[in-house]
C-alpha positions as a Markdown table, in Angstrom:
| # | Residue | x | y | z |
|---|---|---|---|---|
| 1 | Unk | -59.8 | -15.6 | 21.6 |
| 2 | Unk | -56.1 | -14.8 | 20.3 |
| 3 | Unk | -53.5 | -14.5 | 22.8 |
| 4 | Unk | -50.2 | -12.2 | 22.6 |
| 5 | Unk | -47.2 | -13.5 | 22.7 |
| 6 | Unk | -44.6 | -11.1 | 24.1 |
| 7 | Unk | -41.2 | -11.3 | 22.4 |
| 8 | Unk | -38.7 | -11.5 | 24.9 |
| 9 | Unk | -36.3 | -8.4 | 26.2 |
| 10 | Unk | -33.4 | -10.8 | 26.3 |
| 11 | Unk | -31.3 | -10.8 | 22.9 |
| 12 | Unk | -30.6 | -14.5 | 24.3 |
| 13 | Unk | -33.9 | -15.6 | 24.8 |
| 14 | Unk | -35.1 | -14.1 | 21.9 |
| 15 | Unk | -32.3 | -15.9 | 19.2 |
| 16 | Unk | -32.9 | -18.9 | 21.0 |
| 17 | Unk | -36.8 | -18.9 | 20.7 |
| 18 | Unk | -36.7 | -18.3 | 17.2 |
| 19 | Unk | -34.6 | -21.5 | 16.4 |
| 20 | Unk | -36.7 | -23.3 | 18.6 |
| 21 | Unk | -34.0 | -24.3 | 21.3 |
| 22 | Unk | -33.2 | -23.1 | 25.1 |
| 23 | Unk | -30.5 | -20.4 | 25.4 |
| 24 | Unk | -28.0 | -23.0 | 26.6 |
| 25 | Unk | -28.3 | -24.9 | 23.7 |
| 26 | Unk | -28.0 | -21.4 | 21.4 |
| 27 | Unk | -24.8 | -20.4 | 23.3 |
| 28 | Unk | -22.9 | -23.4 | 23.3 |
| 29 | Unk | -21.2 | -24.4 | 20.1 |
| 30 | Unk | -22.5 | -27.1 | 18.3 |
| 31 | Unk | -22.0 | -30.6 | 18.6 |
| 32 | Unk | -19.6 | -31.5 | 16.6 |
| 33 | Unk | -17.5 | -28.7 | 14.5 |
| 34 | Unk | -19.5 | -27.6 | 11.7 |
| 35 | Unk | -17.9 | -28.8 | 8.6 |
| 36 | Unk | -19.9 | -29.1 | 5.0 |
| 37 | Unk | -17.5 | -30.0 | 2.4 |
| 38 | Unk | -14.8 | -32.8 | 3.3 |
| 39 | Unk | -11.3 | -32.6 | 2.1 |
| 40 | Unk | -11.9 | -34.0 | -1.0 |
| 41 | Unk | -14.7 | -31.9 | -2.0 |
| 42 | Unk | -17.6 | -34.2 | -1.4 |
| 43 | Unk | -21.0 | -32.4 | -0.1 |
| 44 | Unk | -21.6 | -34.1 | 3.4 |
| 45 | Unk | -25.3 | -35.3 | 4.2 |
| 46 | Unk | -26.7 | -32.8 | 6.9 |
| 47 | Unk | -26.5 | -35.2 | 9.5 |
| 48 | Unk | -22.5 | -35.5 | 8.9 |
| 49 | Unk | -22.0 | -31.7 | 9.1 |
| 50 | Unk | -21.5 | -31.7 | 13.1 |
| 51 | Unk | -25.3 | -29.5 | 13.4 |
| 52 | Unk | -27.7 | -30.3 | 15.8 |
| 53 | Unk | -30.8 | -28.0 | 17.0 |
| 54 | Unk | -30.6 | -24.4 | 15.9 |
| 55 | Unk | -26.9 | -24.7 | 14.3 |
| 56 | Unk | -28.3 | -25.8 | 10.5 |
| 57 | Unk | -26.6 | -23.6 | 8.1 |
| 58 | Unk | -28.2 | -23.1 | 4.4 |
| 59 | Unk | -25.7 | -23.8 | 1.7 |
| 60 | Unk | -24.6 | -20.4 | -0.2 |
| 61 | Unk | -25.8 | -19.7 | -3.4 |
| 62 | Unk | -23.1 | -20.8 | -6.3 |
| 63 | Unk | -22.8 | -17.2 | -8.0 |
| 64 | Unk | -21.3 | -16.8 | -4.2 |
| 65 | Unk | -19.0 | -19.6 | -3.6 |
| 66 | Unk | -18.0 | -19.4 | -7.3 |
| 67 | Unk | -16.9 | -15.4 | -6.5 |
| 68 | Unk | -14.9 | -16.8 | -3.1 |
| 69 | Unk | -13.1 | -19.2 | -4.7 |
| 70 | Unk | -11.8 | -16.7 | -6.7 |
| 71 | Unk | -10.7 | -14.5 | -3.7 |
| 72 | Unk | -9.2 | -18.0 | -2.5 |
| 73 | Unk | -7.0 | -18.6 | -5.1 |
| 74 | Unk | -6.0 | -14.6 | -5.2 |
| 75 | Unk | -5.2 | -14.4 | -2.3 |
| 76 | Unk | -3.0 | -17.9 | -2.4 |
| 77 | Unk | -1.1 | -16.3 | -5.5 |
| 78 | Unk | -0.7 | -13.0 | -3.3 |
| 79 | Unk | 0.6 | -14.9 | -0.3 |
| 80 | Unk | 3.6 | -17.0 | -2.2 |
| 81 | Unk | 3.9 | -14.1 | -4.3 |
| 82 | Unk | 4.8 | -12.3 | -1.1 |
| 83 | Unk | 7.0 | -15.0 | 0.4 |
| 84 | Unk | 8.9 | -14.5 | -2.7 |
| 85 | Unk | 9.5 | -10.9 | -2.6 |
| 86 | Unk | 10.7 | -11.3 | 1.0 |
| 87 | Unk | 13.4 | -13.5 | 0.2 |
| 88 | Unk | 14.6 | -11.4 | -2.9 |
| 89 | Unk | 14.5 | -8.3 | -0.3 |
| 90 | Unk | 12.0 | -6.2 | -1.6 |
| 91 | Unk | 9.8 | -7.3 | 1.7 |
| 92 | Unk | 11.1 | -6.6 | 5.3 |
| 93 | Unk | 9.2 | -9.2 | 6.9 |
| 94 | Unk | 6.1 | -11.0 | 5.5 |
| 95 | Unk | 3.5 | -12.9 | 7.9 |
| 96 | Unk | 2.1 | -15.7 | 5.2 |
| 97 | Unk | -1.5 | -16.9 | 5.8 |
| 98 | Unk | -0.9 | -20.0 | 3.0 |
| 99 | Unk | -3.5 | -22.5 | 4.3 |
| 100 | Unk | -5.5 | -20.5 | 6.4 |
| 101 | Unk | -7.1 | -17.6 | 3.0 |
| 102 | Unk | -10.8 | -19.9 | 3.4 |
| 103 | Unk | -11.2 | -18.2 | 7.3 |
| 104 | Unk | -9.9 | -14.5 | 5.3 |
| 105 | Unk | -11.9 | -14.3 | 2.2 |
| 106 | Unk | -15.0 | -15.6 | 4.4 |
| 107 | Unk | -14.4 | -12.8 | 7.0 |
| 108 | Unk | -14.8 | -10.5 | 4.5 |
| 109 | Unk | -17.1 | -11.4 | 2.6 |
| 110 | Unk | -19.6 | -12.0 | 5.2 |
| 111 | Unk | -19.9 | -8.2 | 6.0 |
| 112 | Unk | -21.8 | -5.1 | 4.4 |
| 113 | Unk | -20.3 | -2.0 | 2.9 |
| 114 | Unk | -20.9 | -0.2 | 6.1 |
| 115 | Unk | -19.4 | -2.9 | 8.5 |
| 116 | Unk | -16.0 | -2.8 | 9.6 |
| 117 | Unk | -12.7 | -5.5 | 9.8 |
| 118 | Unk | -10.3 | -5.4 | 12.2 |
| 119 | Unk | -7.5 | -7.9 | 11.3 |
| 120 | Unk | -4.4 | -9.6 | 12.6 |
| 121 | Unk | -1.1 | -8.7 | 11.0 |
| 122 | Unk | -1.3 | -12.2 | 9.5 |
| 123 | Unk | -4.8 | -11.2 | 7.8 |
| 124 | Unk | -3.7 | -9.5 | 4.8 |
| 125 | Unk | -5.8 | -11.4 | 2.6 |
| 126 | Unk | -8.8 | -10.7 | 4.3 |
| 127 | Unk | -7.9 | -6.7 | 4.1 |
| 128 | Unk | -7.5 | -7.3 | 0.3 |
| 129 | Unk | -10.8 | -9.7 | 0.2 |
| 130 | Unk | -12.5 | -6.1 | 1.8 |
| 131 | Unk | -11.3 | -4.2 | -1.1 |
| 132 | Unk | -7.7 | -2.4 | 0.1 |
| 133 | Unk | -5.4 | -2.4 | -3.3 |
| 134 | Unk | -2.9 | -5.0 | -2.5 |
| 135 | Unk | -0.1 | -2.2 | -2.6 |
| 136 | Unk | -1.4 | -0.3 | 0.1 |
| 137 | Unk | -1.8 | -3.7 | 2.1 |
| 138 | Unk | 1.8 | -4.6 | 1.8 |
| 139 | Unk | 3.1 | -0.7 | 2.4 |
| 140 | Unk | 3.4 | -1.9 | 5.9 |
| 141 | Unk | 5.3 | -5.1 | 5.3 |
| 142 | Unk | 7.6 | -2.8 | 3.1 |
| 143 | Unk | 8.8 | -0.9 | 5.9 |
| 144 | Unk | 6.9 | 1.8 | 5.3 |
| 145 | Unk | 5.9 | 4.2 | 8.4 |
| 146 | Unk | 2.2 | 4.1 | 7.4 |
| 147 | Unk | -0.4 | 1.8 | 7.3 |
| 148 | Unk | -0.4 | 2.2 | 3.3 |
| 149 | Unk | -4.5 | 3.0 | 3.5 |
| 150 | Unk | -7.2 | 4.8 | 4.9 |
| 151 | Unk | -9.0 | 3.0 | 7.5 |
| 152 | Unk | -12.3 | 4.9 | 7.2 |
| 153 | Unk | -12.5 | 4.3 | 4.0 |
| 154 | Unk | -12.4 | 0.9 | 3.6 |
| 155 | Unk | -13.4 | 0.5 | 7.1 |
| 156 | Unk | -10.7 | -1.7 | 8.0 |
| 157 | Unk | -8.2 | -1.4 | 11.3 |
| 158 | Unk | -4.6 | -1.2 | 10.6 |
| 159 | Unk | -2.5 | -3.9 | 10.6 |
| 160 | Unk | -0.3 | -4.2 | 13.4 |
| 161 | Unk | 2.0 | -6.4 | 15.4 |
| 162 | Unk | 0.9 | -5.8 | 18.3 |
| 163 | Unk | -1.1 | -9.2 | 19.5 |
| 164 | Unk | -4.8 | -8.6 | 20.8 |
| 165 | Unk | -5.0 | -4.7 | 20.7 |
| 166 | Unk | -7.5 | -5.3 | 17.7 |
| 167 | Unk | -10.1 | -6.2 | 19.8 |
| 168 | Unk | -10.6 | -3.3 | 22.0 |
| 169 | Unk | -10.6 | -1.2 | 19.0 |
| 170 | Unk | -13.4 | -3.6 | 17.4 |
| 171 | Unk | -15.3 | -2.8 | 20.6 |
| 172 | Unk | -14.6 | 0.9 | 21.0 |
| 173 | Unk | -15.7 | 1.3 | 16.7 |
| 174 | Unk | -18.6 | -1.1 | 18.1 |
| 175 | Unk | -19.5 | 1.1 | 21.2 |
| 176 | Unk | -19.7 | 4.3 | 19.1 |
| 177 | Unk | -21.8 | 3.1 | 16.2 |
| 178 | Unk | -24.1 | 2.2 | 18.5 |
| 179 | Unk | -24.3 | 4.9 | 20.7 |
| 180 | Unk | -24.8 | 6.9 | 17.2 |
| 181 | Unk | -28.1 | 4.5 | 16.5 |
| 182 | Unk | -25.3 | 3.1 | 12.9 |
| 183 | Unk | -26.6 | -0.6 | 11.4 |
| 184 | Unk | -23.0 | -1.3 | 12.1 |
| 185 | Unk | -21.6 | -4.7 | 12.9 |
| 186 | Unk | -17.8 | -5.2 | 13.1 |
| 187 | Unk | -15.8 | -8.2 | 12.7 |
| 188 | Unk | -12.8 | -8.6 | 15.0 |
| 189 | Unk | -9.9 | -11.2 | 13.9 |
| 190 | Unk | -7.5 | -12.8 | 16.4 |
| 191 | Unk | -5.4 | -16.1 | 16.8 |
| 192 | Unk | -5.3 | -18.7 | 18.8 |
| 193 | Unk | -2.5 | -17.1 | 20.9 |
| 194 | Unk | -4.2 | -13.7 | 21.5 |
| 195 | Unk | -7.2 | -15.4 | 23.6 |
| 196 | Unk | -4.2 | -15.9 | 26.1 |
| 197 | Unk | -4.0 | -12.0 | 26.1 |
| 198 | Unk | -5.9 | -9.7 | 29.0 |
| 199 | Unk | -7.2 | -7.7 | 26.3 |
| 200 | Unk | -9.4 | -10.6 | 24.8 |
| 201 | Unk | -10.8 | -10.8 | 28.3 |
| 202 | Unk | -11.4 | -7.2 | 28.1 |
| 203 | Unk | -13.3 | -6.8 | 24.9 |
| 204 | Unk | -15.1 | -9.9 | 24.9 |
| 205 | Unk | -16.7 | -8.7 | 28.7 |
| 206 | Unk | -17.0 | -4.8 | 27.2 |
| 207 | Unk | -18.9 | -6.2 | 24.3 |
| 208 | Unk | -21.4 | -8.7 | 26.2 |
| 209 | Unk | -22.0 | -6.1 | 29.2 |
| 210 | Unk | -22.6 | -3.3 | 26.6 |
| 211 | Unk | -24.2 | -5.5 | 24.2 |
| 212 | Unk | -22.5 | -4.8 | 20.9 |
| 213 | Unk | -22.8 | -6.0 | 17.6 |
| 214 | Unk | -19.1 | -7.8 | 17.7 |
| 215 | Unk | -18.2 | -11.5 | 16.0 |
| 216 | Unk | -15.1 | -12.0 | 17.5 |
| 217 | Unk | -13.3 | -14.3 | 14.9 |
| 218 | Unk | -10.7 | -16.7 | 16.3 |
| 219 | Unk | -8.5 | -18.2 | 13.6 |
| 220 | Unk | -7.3 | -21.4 | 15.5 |
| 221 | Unk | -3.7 | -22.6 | 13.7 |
| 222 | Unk | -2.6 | -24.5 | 16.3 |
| 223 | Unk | 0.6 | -22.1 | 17.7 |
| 224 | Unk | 0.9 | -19.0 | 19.0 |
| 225 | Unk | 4.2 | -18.9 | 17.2 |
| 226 | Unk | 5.7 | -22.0 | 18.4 |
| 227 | Unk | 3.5 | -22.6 | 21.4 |
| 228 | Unk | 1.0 | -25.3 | 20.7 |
| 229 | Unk | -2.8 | -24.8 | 21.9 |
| 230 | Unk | -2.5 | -27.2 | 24.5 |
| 231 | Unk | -0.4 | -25.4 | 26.5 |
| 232 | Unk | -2.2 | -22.4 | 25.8 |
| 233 | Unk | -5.8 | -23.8 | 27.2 |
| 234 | Unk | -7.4 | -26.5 | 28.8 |
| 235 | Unk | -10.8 | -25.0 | 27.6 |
| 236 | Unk | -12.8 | -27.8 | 25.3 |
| 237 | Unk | -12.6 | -25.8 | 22.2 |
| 238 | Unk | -12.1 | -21.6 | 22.1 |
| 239 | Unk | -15.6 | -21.4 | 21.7 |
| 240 | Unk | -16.3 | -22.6 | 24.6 |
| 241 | Unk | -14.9 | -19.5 | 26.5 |
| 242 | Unk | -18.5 | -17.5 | 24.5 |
| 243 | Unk | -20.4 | -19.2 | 27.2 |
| 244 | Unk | -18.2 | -17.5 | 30.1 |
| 245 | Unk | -18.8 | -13.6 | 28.7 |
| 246 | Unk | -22.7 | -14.7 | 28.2 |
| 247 | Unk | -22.2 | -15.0 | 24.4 |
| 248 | Unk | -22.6 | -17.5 | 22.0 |
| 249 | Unk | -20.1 | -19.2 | 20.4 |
| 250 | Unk | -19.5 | -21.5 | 17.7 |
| 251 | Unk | -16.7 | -24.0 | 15.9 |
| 252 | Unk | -16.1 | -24.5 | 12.2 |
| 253 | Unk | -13.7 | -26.0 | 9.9 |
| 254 | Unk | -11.4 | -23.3 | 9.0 |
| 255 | Unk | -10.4 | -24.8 | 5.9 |
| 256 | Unk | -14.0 | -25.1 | 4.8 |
| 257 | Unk | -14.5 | -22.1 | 2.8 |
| 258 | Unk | -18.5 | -23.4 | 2.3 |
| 259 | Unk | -19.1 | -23.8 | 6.0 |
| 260 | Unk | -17.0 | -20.6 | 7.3 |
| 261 | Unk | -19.6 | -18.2 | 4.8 |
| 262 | Unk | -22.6 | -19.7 | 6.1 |
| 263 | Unk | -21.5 | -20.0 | 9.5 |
| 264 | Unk | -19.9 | -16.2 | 9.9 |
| 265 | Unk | -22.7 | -14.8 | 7.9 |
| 266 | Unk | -25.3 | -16.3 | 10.1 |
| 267 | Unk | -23.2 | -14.6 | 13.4 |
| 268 | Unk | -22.9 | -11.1 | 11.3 |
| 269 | Unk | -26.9 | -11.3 | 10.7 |
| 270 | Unk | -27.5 | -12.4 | 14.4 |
| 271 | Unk | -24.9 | -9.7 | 15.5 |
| 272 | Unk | -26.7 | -6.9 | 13.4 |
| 273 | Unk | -30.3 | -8.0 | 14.4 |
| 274 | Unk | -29.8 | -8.5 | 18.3 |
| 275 | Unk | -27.3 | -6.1 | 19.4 |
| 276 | Unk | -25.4 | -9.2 | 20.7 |
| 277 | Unk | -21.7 | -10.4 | 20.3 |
| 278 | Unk | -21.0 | -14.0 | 19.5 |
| 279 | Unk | -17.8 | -15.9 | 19.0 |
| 280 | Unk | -16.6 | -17.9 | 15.9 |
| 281 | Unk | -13.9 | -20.2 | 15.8 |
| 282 | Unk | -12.1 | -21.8 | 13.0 |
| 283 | Unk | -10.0 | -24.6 | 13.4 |
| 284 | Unk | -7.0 | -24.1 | 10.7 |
| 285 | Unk | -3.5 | -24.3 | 10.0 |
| 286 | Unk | -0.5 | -22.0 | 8.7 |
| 287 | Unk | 1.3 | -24.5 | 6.1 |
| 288 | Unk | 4.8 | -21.8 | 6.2 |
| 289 | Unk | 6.8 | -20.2 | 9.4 |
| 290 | Unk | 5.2 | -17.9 | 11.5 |
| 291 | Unk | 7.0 | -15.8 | 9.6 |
| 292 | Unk | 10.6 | -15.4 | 7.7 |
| 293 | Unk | 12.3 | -14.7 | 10.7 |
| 294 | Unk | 11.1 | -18.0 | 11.8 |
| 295 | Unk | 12.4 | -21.5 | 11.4 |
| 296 | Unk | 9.0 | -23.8 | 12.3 |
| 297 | Unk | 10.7 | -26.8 | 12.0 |
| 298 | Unk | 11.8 | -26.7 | 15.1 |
| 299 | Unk | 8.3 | -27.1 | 17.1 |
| 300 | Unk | 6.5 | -29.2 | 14.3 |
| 301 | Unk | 7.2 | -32.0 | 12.0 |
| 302 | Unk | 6.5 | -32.7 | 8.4 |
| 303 | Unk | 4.4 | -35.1 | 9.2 |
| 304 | Unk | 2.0 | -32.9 | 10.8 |
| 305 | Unk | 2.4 | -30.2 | 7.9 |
| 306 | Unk | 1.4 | -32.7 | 5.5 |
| 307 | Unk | -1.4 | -33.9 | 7.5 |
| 308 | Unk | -2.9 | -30.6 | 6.5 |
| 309 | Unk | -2.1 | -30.1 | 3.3 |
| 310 | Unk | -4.2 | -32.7 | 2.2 |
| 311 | Unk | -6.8 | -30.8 | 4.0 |
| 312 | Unk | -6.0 | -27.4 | 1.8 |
| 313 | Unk | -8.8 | -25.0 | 1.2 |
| 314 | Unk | -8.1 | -24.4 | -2.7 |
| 315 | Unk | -7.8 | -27.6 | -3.2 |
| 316 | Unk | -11.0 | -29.1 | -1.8 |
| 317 | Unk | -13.1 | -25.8 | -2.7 |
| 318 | Unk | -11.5 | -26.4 | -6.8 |
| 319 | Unk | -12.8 | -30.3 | -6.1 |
| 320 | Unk | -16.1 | -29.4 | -5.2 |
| 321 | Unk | -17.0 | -26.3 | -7.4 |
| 322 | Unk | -15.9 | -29.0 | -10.3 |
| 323 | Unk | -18.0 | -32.0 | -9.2 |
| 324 | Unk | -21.0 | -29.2 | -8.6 |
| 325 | Unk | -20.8 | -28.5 | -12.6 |
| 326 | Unk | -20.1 | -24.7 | -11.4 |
| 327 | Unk | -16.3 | -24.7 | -12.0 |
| 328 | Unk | -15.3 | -25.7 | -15.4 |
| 329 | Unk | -12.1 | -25.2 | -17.3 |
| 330 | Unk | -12.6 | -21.7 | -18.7 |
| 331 | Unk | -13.9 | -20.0 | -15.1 |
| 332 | Unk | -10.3 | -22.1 | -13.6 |
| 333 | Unk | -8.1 | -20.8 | -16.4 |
| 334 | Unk | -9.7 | -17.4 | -16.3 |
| 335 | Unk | -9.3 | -16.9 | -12.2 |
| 336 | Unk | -5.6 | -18.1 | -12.4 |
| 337 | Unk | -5.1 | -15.5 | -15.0 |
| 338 | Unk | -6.8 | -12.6 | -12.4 |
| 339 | Unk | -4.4 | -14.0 | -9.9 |
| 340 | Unk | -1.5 | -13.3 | -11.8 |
| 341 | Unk | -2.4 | -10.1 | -12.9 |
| 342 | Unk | -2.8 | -9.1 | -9.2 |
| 343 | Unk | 0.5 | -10.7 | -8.4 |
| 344 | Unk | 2.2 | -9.1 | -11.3 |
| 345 | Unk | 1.4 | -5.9 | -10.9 |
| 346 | Unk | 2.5 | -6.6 | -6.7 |
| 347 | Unk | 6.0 | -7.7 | -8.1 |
| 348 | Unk | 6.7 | -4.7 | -10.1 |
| 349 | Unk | 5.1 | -2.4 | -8.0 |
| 350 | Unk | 7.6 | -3.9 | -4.9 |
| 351 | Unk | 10.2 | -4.1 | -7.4 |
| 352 | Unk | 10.2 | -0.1 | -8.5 |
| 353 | Unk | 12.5 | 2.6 | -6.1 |
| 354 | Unk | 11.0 | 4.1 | -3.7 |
| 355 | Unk | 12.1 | 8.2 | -3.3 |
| 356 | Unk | 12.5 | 8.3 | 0.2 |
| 357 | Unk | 12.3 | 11.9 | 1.9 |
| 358 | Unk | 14.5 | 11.4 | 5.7 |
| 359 | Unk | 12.4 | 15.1 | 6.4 |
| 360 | Unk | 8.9 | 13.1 | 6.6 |
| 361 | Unk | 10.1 | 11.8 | 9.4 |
| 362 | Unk | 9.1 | 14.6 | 11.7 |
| 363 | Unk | 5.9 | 15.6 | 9.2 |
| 364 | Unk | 3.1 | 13.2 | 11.3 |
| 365 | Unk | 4.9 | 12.7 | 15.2 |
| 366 | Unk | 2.3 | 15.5 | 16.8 |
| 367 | Unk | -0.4 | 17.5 | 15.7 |
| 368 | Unk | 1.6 | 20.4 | 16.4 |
| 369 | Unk | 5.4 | 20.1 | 16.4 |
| 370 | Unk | 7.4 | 20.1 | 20.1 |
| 371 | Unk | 10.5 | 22.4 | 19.9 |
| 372 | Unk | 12.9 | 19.7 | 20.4 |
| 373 | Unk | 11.8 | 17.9 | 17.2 |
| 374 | Unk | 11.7 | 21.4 | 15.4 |
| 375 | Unk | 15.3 | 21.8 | 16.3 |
| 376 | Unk | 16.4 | 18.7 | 15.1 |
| 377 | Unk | 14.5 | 18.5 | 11.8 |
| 378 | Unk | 16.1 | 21.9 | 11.1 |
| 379 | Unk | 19.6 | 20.2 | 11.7 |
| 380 | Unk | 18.9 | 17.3 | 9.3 |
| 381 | Unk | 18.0 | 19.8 | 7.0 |
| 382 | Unk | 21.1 | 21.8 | 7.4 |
| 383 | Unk | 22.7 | 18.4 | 6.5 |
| 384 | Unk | 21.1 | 17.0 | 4.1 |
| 385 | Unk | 21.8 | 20.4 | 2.0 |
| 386 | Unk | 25.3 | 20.3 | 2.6 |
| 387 | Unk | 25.8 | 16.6 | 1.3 |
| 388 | Unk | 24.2 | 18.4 | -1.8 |
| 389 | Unk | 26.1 | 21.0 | -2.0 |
| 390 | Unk | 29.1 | 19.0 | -1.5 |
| 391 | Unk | 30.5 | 21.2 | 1.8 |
């Protein structure tokens, strides 16, 4: 006689069950972090990837990695591109992700249409990766007073500078979809720095006690500006603080564009199946300043920088596409071509005037005007048509 087998009511139990390993073992990260293509491109054996029970990852297809790679080397053209445009003026301040576009593009591209991003000010390449035209992601860094796109359209959160608020949105976006019964999971950027911040605290223990479909993303560079991790935590790795909210949490080589798609994807699908919030870390590293207000040369050596260049993501992804017989020179010479396309039309679209209107200043403050702003829109007005008139 057939017996029943009850699946458990715990989202815990339940993911651990079904890769056949305790829940402690599910919610701590990995052994080792998970890493499948070493810096020079070469395709570790399975048993050098830092797995162990239930953290095998199957290798993405190469119509997939092949499409990434291409996003990669955008998104590097985009970000010295931008550096560029900075230093000639046309950008007021420019937050560069050179060395870190793997953890971006994979954010991403590990979602579905209806899922939603919310990055870091230093993400921009991810927001691009989602499909924002690169224009509207760079109004922002313009000095424009808008975000320069339409968040619920792309679902994708602002930009902003303000460290850690992100999260709580992620949650609150999280919270209503599934209070609305939506096959929504979101994906919610940070830094190192930001799991420093009382908000990660906050919507790490909102998700887990509510039980939402969050991947909290930590992109681990190594500063919070120029305040190295270990004086940030003492905590083994950042994963390691999943385990304290009741989530799972996991580590990966954030310049391992191969490992970071199979390892976020697998959190998105565990996300969307069990209602459940994990945490993904990805050890990487900014090559340039924190930004160009910054001089990073005064908290880190070139020795260290060129430690990890010779870990770069382009670089090793180019290696190992090539010795896979899926890169060849046509594809390479055809995505550098995209990449300047996307950066040229960025130059000259930075480079053209902008008409500026002083009045839309006081167009989107309140829903409804207050007097006082009334008054004094009426008095710039007043002036601004008497420098015309020449009175």
């Amino acid at each position: 006689m057939s017996q029943t087998v009850e699946t458990p009511e715990d989202p815990i139990l339940r993911a651990s069950q079904s890769f056949g390993i305790t829940p402690e073992q599910y919610m701590l990260p990995a052994r080792g972090e998970i890493r499948m293509v070493d810096p020079s491109g070469r395709l570790l054996a399975p048993e050098e990837q830092g797995t162990g029970p239930g953290h095998e990852y199957p290798l993405p297809a190469p119509d997939v990695l092949l499409g990434a790679y291409e996003k990669l080397v955008v998104g590097r053209r985009v970000n010295d591109q931008n550096s560029a445009l900075v230093r000639q003026g046309r950008m007021a301040v420019y937050p560069s992700s050179h060395g870190q576009e793997a953890c971006q593009v994979a954010a991403a591209l590990c979602l579905e249409e209806g899922d939603w991003l919310f990055p870091t000010y230093r993400d921009t390449v991810a927001v691009m990766t989602k499909g924002v035209d690169p224009m509207q992601v760079m109004a922002i860094f313009r000095g424009e007073w808008h975000s320069g796109y339409d968040p619920h359209e792309h679902h994708v959160g602002i930009q902003s500078t303000p460290l850690t608020t992100q999260l709580l949105h992620a949650v609150g976006v999280a919270h209503a979809a599934k209070l609305r019964g939506e096959d929504t999971v979101v994906l919610a950027m940070c830094g190192d720095g930001a799991t420093s911040e009382g908000d990660f605290h906050e919507a790490l223990n909102f998700a887990a006690v509510f039980k939402l479909p969050v991947v909290f993303f930590v992109q681990n560079n190594g500063y919070a500006i120029s305040v190295p991790l270990s004086q940030q935590s003492a905590a083994p790795s950042l994963a390691h603080k999943a385990v304290g909210y009741g989530m799972a949490g996991e580590r990966v080589d954030g310049n391992d564009l191969v490992a970071l798609l199979a390892t976020l994807r697998r959190a998105v699908d565990l996300a969307r199946s069990e209602s459940e919030p994990l945490l993904v870390e990805a050890h990487t590293y900014r090559m340039q300043a924190h930004t160009n207000a910054d001089d990073a040369t005064r908290y880190r050596d070139d020795a260290e920088v060129q430690e990890w260049i010779a870990k770069d993501p382009v670089t090793r992804m180019r290696a190992y596409l090539g010795a896979e017989g899926v890169l060849d020179d046509a594809a390479e010479q055809r995505i550098a071509a995209a990449a300047e396309d996307v950066a040229t039309a960025l130059r000259d679209g930075m480079n053209a005037d902008v008409e500026i209107d002083p009045l839309e200043l006081f167009r989107h403050v309140y829903t409804e005007q207050t007097p006082q702003l009334a008054e004094q829109e009426q008095f710039l007005a007043a002036e601004l048509a008497r420098e015309e008139t020449g009175q």
